[in-house]
Amino acid sequence: MTDPNAIQPSELDQLPDRDPEETAEWQASLDAVAKAAGPHRAAYLMRRTLERAEGNGIALPKLLETDYVNTIPTAAEPGVPGDEEMERRITAWNRWNAAAMVSRGSKYGVGGHIATFASAAWLYETGFNHFFKGKEADGSGDQLYIQGHASPGIYARAFLDGRLTEAHLDNFRQEAGGSGLPSYPHPRRLPWLWEFPTVSMGLGPLSAIYQARFNRYLTNRGIKDVSSSHVWAFLGDGEMDEPESTAALALASREGLDNLTFVINCNLQRLDGPVRANFKIVQELEAQFRGAGWNVVKSLWGSAWDELFQLDTTGALVRRLREVPDAQVQTYQTRDAAYIREDFFGKDPALVEMAKLLSDDKILECFHLSRGGHEARKVYAAYKAALDHKGAPTVILAQTVKGFTLGEGFASKNANHQMKKLTVDEFKKMRDLLELPISDSQFVDGQVPYGHPGADSPEVRYLQERRAALGGPAPARRTHALAPLPAPAEKAFASFDKGSGSQNVATTMAFVRLIKDLVRDKETGKRWVPIVPDEARTFGMESLFPSLGIYSPKGQTYEPVDRDQLMYYKEAKNGQILNEGITEAGSMADFIAASTAYSTHGEAMIPFYIFYSMFGWQRTADQMWQLGDQLGRGFLVGATAGRTTLTGEGLQHADGHSPVIAATNPAALTYDPAFAYEVATIVKDGLRRMYGESAPGEDPNVFYYLTVYNEPLPQPAKPAGLGIDEGIVKGLYRFNTAESAGLSPVANAPRIQLLGSGTAIHWVLEAQKLLAEEWGVAADVWSATSWTELRRDALEADAALLRGEERVPYVRQALHGAEGPVLAVSDYMRQVPDQIAQWVEQDYSSLGADGFGLSDTREAARRHFGVDAQSIVVATLAQLARRGEVKATAVKEAREKYGL
């Protein structure tokens, strides 16, 4: 019995019911349908009703999943313009050469992937034939993020097009000789073809979203109208497990990026097996993207399934497709018709009857061959729907078979990602399947031949005509002959030369002040792209808000709470600042898009991304490697740097290692400046090298990493003398001597060379004074602006010696003749200054902050790590005692005196 005192569901409903009787009638109707026609019919009616409501704009929660069928019905598919048979032949040649390239290379053990392109061939070919705009099209053409493992198919098409030769294909993954092809899309290795590195999985989709967003940024700011450019990202269903793959889906829908399309190749397999063995990855992705606000187009079944769907008068087929897990779908791909009749059709009486109407050949055609991603007509319909949809990005979920056309040994096999070659017999079967005019006699000594119909063949002419109509070859990367950007006025940099007098200024603040001056420059100011992940106020950048504006495609639709303040929060459609919220990965993706605009769009932009130094390289070093691969240019700024300068924040905020990680990136020029004038000198030289007149032999495709500190200290004037700027840029110069510091050492006093970087130089200067006044030791102080650049110069000198060239490393030249031993100090682990140890001719030792950070005052933290001024004094005395230049008892006396 129902408890009359129990709370009824209607009483819990917070929405007022204007007509409870009508509501009851609708509910009763649903109950009646479920009882009379079954729950499946009731579910069908509800789904169609919700779809109608959504289509009419009625405010209801979105329907996150649709049935496991194509979004676009066969009757609604547009015809494919052009010659479908010709496109089939072109695709056949490309399938063949992609497989041949990897198989021929397998004898050298260099690896390669065959199955990915085999599954995705029509996804690419349809785009190349009808959709992907080249660089000669309006704006900048389209941007293509190619799935890394599909690269052999892209090379095969470039070979057919005449952009690559057989020699290139034979050097796939063999680059040392200079004419080889990189394994995956690597712009640094093949800069005329590849634009975007994608094979570090997850970074492609993330970068594609921010590239589409940056395209809008360029247009809205009036830099260049690229509104006709479209971003296409080709991804694997297994790749979508990477957190970065879906990290920015909400951004794309929030900003209405209908200039973006994801094409996810749903072959249901990842590297070692099924993506979702017991579930359905397509349905999961559909719900995820729909929930994030994307338009979803599913292209799952080929035309062979049309007959089956027409026979499905009860919905039993659709229900069965929805419930079969992905791993079982793979199994059907490898089993005979009898098995499929029993396991798939045999689960429902209605399907048993349907199967009686189907021949074995028809069943095998459907379950072995016919997928939405394998038919140009289905793919064309999906792509056109994506471009026609406005107001939101689109994801196309295309179902394919991994290893399609490669034979029974490949198709849907769990191991096919690791399978690198076909046998000669397998190639001959593939040839017959693809109907290619390749004779048995062309297989010489068991080696598979490349295939080409001829440079003047109908296939090649058709391919080239289609690309000409779409704006030229694709993919392609342009190196634009851009005029060097004019150097900003010298005043912006020179203002730091005189120091700050009695005012305490942190180098973080000095950098921000420099940027404020540079963005006002009439020639280049608009090209700066300030990027910050929700910490602008921490770095003192709030003053830029009202003057530059924070970019928002909607502008500012509200009245800011701080509207009465001078530095109010201002958003604008043409805003210059990219304030990304709490996402270092998103900020790095911004930086990559901006730093490569000189190539992608022919517009030199100058990004600087400022972040807590601890949360830059440690979190997003993979993207920084991607940045180097993509030949990006700009300034990364690790603020609140060092292991002991960020008081109170503790272990997880204390950066003692970012320069170590940065040193592993060949494109990163890492600097740890101590003073404001050094910051200005480095930025000035960076602008010259990356955007102005670079010196002969100097690579402009680099980026700078500067560590700056939040510790307010007096900023000295730049020392007078020749070579200071050169020393700052190269990594080392003498800041002062004991004599020039006014410490008047006694004659023949023991002497030491103290090298300090970043904020550590202030402890070194204090130690210099203590050594002179309390221990009679003369110390010269050097500013080491870049341990890493010193090391790289030394490595180049070593390499030159092996070539028979006489060259002395700069660090040895700079310290040549300097009296006494060398002690190097930094606020980072000793591994950072120890980079140069083997090239220093003097006795060398170092101090640094090794281990985890801790919460305390700066003074206590420095004493804990043994890098404060008193610890430097003791280390100096110990070094001199070992040389017999001070008494050994002085070391113990100093430890006791300073409480160490």
Tab-separated table of C-alpha atoms in Angstrom, residues 561-800:
chain	number	residue	atom	x	y	z
A	561	VAL	CA	32.503	45.270	-10.380
A	562	ASP	CA	35.660	47.430	-10.316
A	563	ARG	CA	34.358	49.890	-12.933
A	564	ASP	CA	35.205	52.899	-10.729
A	565	GLN	CA	38.863	51.927	-10.378
A	566	LEU	CA	41.639	53.119	-12.644
A	567	MET	CA	42.756	49.555	-13.451
A	568	TYR	CA	39.336	48.037	-14.021
A	569	TYR	CA	38.716	44.631	-15.569
A	570	LYS	CA	38.083	45.298	-19.241
A	571	GLU	CA	37.150	42.661	-21.816
A	572	ALA	CA	36.913	43.549	-25.483
A	573	LYS	CA	36.335	41.826	-28.809
A	574	ASN	CA	39.617	43.308	-30.034
A	575	GLY	CA	41.378	42.822	-26.690
A	576	GLN	CA	45.084	42.048	-26.824
A	577	ILE	CA	45.578	40.018	-23.628
A	578	LEU	CA	44.784	36.316	-23.573
A	579	ASN	CA	43.806	35.680	-19.943
A	580	GLU	CA	43.135	31.958	-20.027
A	581	GLY	CA	41.951	31.055	-16.573
A	582	ILE	CA	43.647	28.257	-14.710
A	583	THR	CA	45.088	26.281	-17.609
A	584	GLU	CA	48.789	26.186	-18.302
A	585	ALA	CA	48.145	23.712	-21.128
A	586	GLY	CA	45.677	26.091	-22.769
A	587	SER	CA	48.055	29.006	-22.336
A	588	MET	CA	50.859	27.038	-23.987
A	589	ALA	CA	48.533	26.146	-26.874
A	590	ASP	CA	47.828	29.879	-27.226
A	591	PHE	CA	51.543	30.561	-27.254
A	592	ILE	CA	52.205	27.945	-29.941
A	593	ALA	CA	49.511	29.373	-32.217
A	594	ALA	CA	50.792	32.933	-31.765
A	595	SER	CA	54.474	32.011	-32.004
A	596	THR	CA	54.013	30.351	-35.400
A	597	ALA	CA	51.659	32.923	-36.955
A	598	TYR	CA	54.644	34.191	-38.969
A	599	SER	CA	54.371	30.974	-40.977
A	600	THR	CA	50.725	29.920	-40.624
A	601	HIS	CA	49.359	33.349	-41.503
A	602	GLY	CA	52.344	35.352	-42.705
A	603	GLU	CA	51.998	37.668	-39.706
A	604	ALA	CA	54.805	37.986	-37.162
A	605	MET	CA	53.327	38.033	-33.658
A	606	ILE	CA	55.360	38.378	-30.458
A	607	PRO	CA	53.847	36.268	-27.705
A	608	PHE	CA	54.991	36.319	-24.134
A	609	TYR	CA	53.538	33.826	-21.727
A	610	ILE	CA	54.145	34.601	-18.066
A	611	PHE	CA	53.490	31.950	-15.443
A	612	TYR	CA	54.543	30.611	-12.075
A	613	SER	CA	57.877	29.115	-13.051
A	614	MET	CA	57.089	25.904	-11.159
A	615	PHE	CA	53.987	25.300	-13.283
A	616	GLY	CA	55.496	25.881	-16.696
A	617	TRP	CA	58.127	23.358	-17.730
A	618	GLN	CA	57.118	20.841	-15.080
A	619	ARG	CA	53.531	20.729	-16.340
A	620	THR	CA	53.794	21.454	-20.036
A	621	ALA	CA	57.289	20.487	-21.167
A	622	ASP	CA	55.746	18.229	-23.805
A	623	GLN	CA	54.060	21.252	-25.364
A	624	MET	CA	57.317	23.172	-25.201
A	625	TRP	CA	58.915	20.363	-27.193
A	626	GLN	CA	56.001	20.678	-29.623
A	627	LEU	CA	56.716	24.416	-29.766
A	628	GLY	CA	60.320	23.738	-30.733
A	629	ASP	CA	59.234	21.223	-33.366
A	630	GLN	CA	56.775	23.753	-34.796
A	631	LEU	CA	59.537	26.388	-35.069
A	632	GLY	CA	57.787	28.781	-32.691
A	633	ARG	CA	59.229	32.123	-31.603
A	634	GLY	CA	58.511	34.173	-28.505
A	635	PHE	CA	59.196	34.676	-24.791
A	636	LEU	CA	58.315	32.251	-22.018
A	637	VAL	CA	58.644	33.942	-18.647
A	638	GLY	CA	58.899	31.888	-15.476
A	639	ALA	CA	57.866	34.379	-12.814
A	640	THR	CA	58.072	33.985	-9.040
A	641	ALA	CA	61.066	31.828	-9.891
A	642	GLY	CA	63.563	29.989	-7.724
A	643	ARG	CA	63.396	27.502	-4.866
A	644	THR	CA	63.697	30.001	-1.992
A	645	THR	CA	62.076	33.218	-3.231
A	646	LEU	CA	58.377	32.323	-3.044
A	647	THR	CA	57.945	32.616	0.712
A	648	GLY	CA	55.357	30.503	2.455
A	649	GLU	CA	54.115	28.657	-0.637
A	650	GLY	CA	56.171	25.570	0.019
A	651	LEU	CA	57.164	22.378	-1.700
A	652	GLN	CA	54.770	22.344	-4.634
A	653	HIS	CA	55.438	25.981	-5.575
A	654	ALA	CA	59.214	26.049	-5.090
A	655	ASP	CA	60.949	25.823	-8.471
A	656	GLY	CA	64.481	24.561	-8.259
A	657	HIS	CA	64.628	22.687	-11.532
A	658	SER	CA	62.899	24.437	-14.453
A	659	PRO	CA	66.244	25.432	-16.053
A	660	VAL	CA	67.255	21.759	-15.953
A	661	ILE	CA	64.184	20.756	-17.929
A	662	ALA	CA	64.530	23.760	-20.244
A	663	ALA	CA	68.133	22.790	-20.988
A	664	THR	CA	66.864	19.574	-22.598
A	665	ASN	CA	65.013	21.534	-25.310
A	666	PRO	CA	67.387	22.514	-28.136
A	667	ALA	CA	65.118	25.384	-29.229
A	668	ALA	CA	64.910	26.989	-25.773
A	669	LEU	CA	67.372	29.752	-24.898
A	670	THR	CA	67.303	29.733	-21.107
A	671	TYR	CA	68.285	32.812	-19.100
A	672	ASP	CA	68.328	33.486	-15.361
A	673	PRO	CA	68.900	37.256	-15.254
A	674	ALA	CA	69.806	38.910	-11.979
A	675	PHE	CA	69.125	42.561	-12.765
A	676	ALA	CA	66.574	44.663	-14.624
A	677	TYR	CA	69.088	45.847	-17.223
A	678	GLU	CA	69.934	42.223	-17.988
A	679	VAL	CA	66.239	41.477	-18.584
A	680	ALA	CA	66.024	44.418	-20.981
A	681	THR	CA	69.222	43.422	-22.820
A	682	ILE	CA	68.051	39.814	-23.284
A	683	VAL	CA	64.601	40.828	-24.538
A	684	LYS	CA	66.160	43.328	-26.935
A	685	ASP	CA	68.480	40.684	-28.345
A	686	GLY	CA	65.628	38.190	-28.564
A	687	LEU	CA	63.551	40.598	-30.632
A	688	ARG	CA	66.501	41.118	-32.951
A	689	ARG	CA	67.228	37.432	-33.373
A	690	MET	CA	63.651	36.155	-33.748
A	691	TYR	CA	61.993	39.090	-35.510
A	692	GLY	CA	64.697	41.399	-36.811
A	693	GLU	CA	68.060	40.992	-38.493
A	694	SER	CA	69.514	37.733	-37.187
A	695	ALA	CA	73.256	37.254	-37.547
A	696	PRO	CA	74.712	34.849	-40.149
A	697	GLY	CA	74.379	31.278	-38.945
A	698	GLU	CA	71.925	32.303	-36.231
A	699	ASP	CA	68.671	30.311	-36.168
A	700	PRO	CA	65.669	32.631	-35.662
A	701	ASN	CA	63.408	29.658	-34.932
A	702	VAL	CA	64.068	29.631	-31.203
A	703	PHE	CA	62.223	30.786	-28.130
A	704	TYR	CA	63.472	32.398	-24.944
A	705	TYR	CA	62.854	31.237	-21.388
A	706	LEU	CA	63.503	33.930	-18.784
A	707	THR	CA	63.266	33.322	-15.044
A	708	VAL	CA	62.242	36.415	-13.097
A	709	TYR	CA	61.761	36.861	-9.368
A	710	ASN	CA	59.173	38.433	-7.088
A	711	GLU	CA	61.764	39.604	-4.539
A	712	PRO	CA	61.956	43.432	-4.484
A	713	LEU	CA	65.605	44.466	-4.338
A	714	PRO	CA	67.657	47.493	-5.421
A	715	GLN	CA	68.468	47.329	-9.121
A	716	PRO	CA	72.019	48.487	-9.858
A	717	ALA	CA	73.094	50.486	-12.873
A	718	LYS	CA	74.624	48.616	-15.786
A	719	PRO	CA	78.433	48.481	-15.332
A	720	ALA	CA	80.478	50.572	-17.700
A	721	GLY	CA	82.841	48.885	-20.106
A	722	LEU	CA	83.012	46.998	-23.353
A	723	GLY	CA	81.452	43.624	-23.864
A	724	ILE	CA	78.794	43.822	-21.141
A	725	ASP	CA	75.879	43.330	-23.525
A	726	GLU	CA	77.742	40.516	-25.295
A	727	GLY	CA	78.420	38.839	-21.961
A	728	ILE	CA	74.779	39.146	-20.893
A	729	VAL	CA	73.619	37.478	-24.099
A	730	LYS	CA	76.328	34.810	-24.113
A	731	GLY	CA	75.741	33.988	-20.473
A	732	LEU	CA	78.553	35.439	-18.321
A	733	TYR	CA	80.268	38.742	-17.532
A	734	ARG	CA	82.205	40.197	-14.594
A	735	PHE	CA	79.898	42.425	-12.576
A	736	ASN	CA	82.618	43.815	-10.310
A	737	THR	CA	85.912	43.058	-8.627
A	738	ALA	CA	86.767	43.383	-4.962
A	739	GLU	CA	88.576	46.596	-5.862
A	740	SER	CA	85.771	48.147	-7.944
A	741	ALA	CA	83.330	47.283	-5.149
A	742	GLY	CA	85.408	49.487	-2.847
A	743	LEU	CA	86.443	46.650	-0.516
A	744	SER	CA	90.212	47.436	-0.654
A	745	PRO	CA	91.684	43.985	-0.114
A	746	VAL	CA	95.163	43.723	1.366
A	747	ALA	CA	98.080	42.896	-0.876
A	748	ASN	CA	98.303	39.220	-1.867
A	749	ALA	CA	94.934	38.478	-0.271
A	750	PRO	CA	93.455	35.072	-1.205
A	751	ARG	CA	91.086	35.550	-4.110
A	752	ILE	CA	88.044	33.710	-5.431
A	753	GLN	CA	85.714	34.144	-8.381
A	754	LEU	CA	82.050	34.048	-7.301
A	755	LEU	CA	79.511	33.309	-10.045
A	756	GLY	CA	75.858	33.962	-9.302
A	757	SER	CA	72.682	33.827	-11.369
A	758	GLY	CA	69.265	35.343	-10.827
A	759	THR	CA	68.427	36.373	-7.307
A	760	ALA	CA	71.437	34.443	-5.971
A	761	ILE	CA	73.735	37.229	-7.053
A	762	HIS	CA	72.456	39.330	-4.146
A	763	TRP	CA	73.643	36.685	-1.654
A	764	VAL	CA	76.922	36.524	-3.531
A	765	LEU	CA	77.382	40.292	-3.242
A	766	GLU	CA	76.692	40.121	0.480
A	767	ALA	CA	79.174	37.261	0.795
A	768	GLN	CA	81.751	39.311	-1.157
A	769	LYS	CA	81.512	41.989	1.498
A	770	LEU	CA	81.710	39.547	4.441
A	771	LEU	CA	84.717	37.798	2.921
A	772	ALA	CA	86.613	41.063	2.591
A	773	GLU	CA	85.665	42.615	5.922
A	774	GLU	CA	85.738	39.565	8.177
A	775	TRP	CA	88.143	37.094	6.534
A	776	GLY	CA	90.525	39.113	4.392
A	777	VAL	CA	89.490	37.352	1.186
A	778	ALA	CA	89.089	39.212	-2.104
A	779	ALA	CA	86.175	38.061	-4.252
A	780	ASP	CA	85.276	39.073	-7.785
A	781	VAL	CA	81.589	38.720	-8.688
A	782	TRP	CA	80.308	37.470	-12.037
A	783	SER	CA	76.738	37.441	-13.271
A	784	ALA	CA	75.928	34.151	-14.988
A	785	THR	CA	72.851	35.027	-17.012
A	786	SER	CA	72.711	31.631	-18.739
A	787	TRP	CA	74.453	28.471	-17.608
A	788	THR	CA	72.770	26.613	-20.461
A	789	GLU	CA	73.947	28.927	-23.231
A	790	LEU	CA	77.476	28.732	-21.838
A	791	ARG	CA	77.301	24.952	-21.985
A	792	ARG	CA	75.902	24.894	-25.519
A	793	ASP	CA	78.657	27.196	-26.733
A	794	ALA	CA	81.210	24.904	-25.106
A	795	LEU	CA	79.664	21.836	-26.709
A	796	GLU	CA	79.857	23.525	-30.103
A	797	ALA	CA	83.521	24.335	-29.438
A	798	ASP	CA	84.182	20.682	-28.606
A	799	ALA	CA	82.507	19.606	-31.829
A	800	ALA	CA	84.601	22.134	-33.768
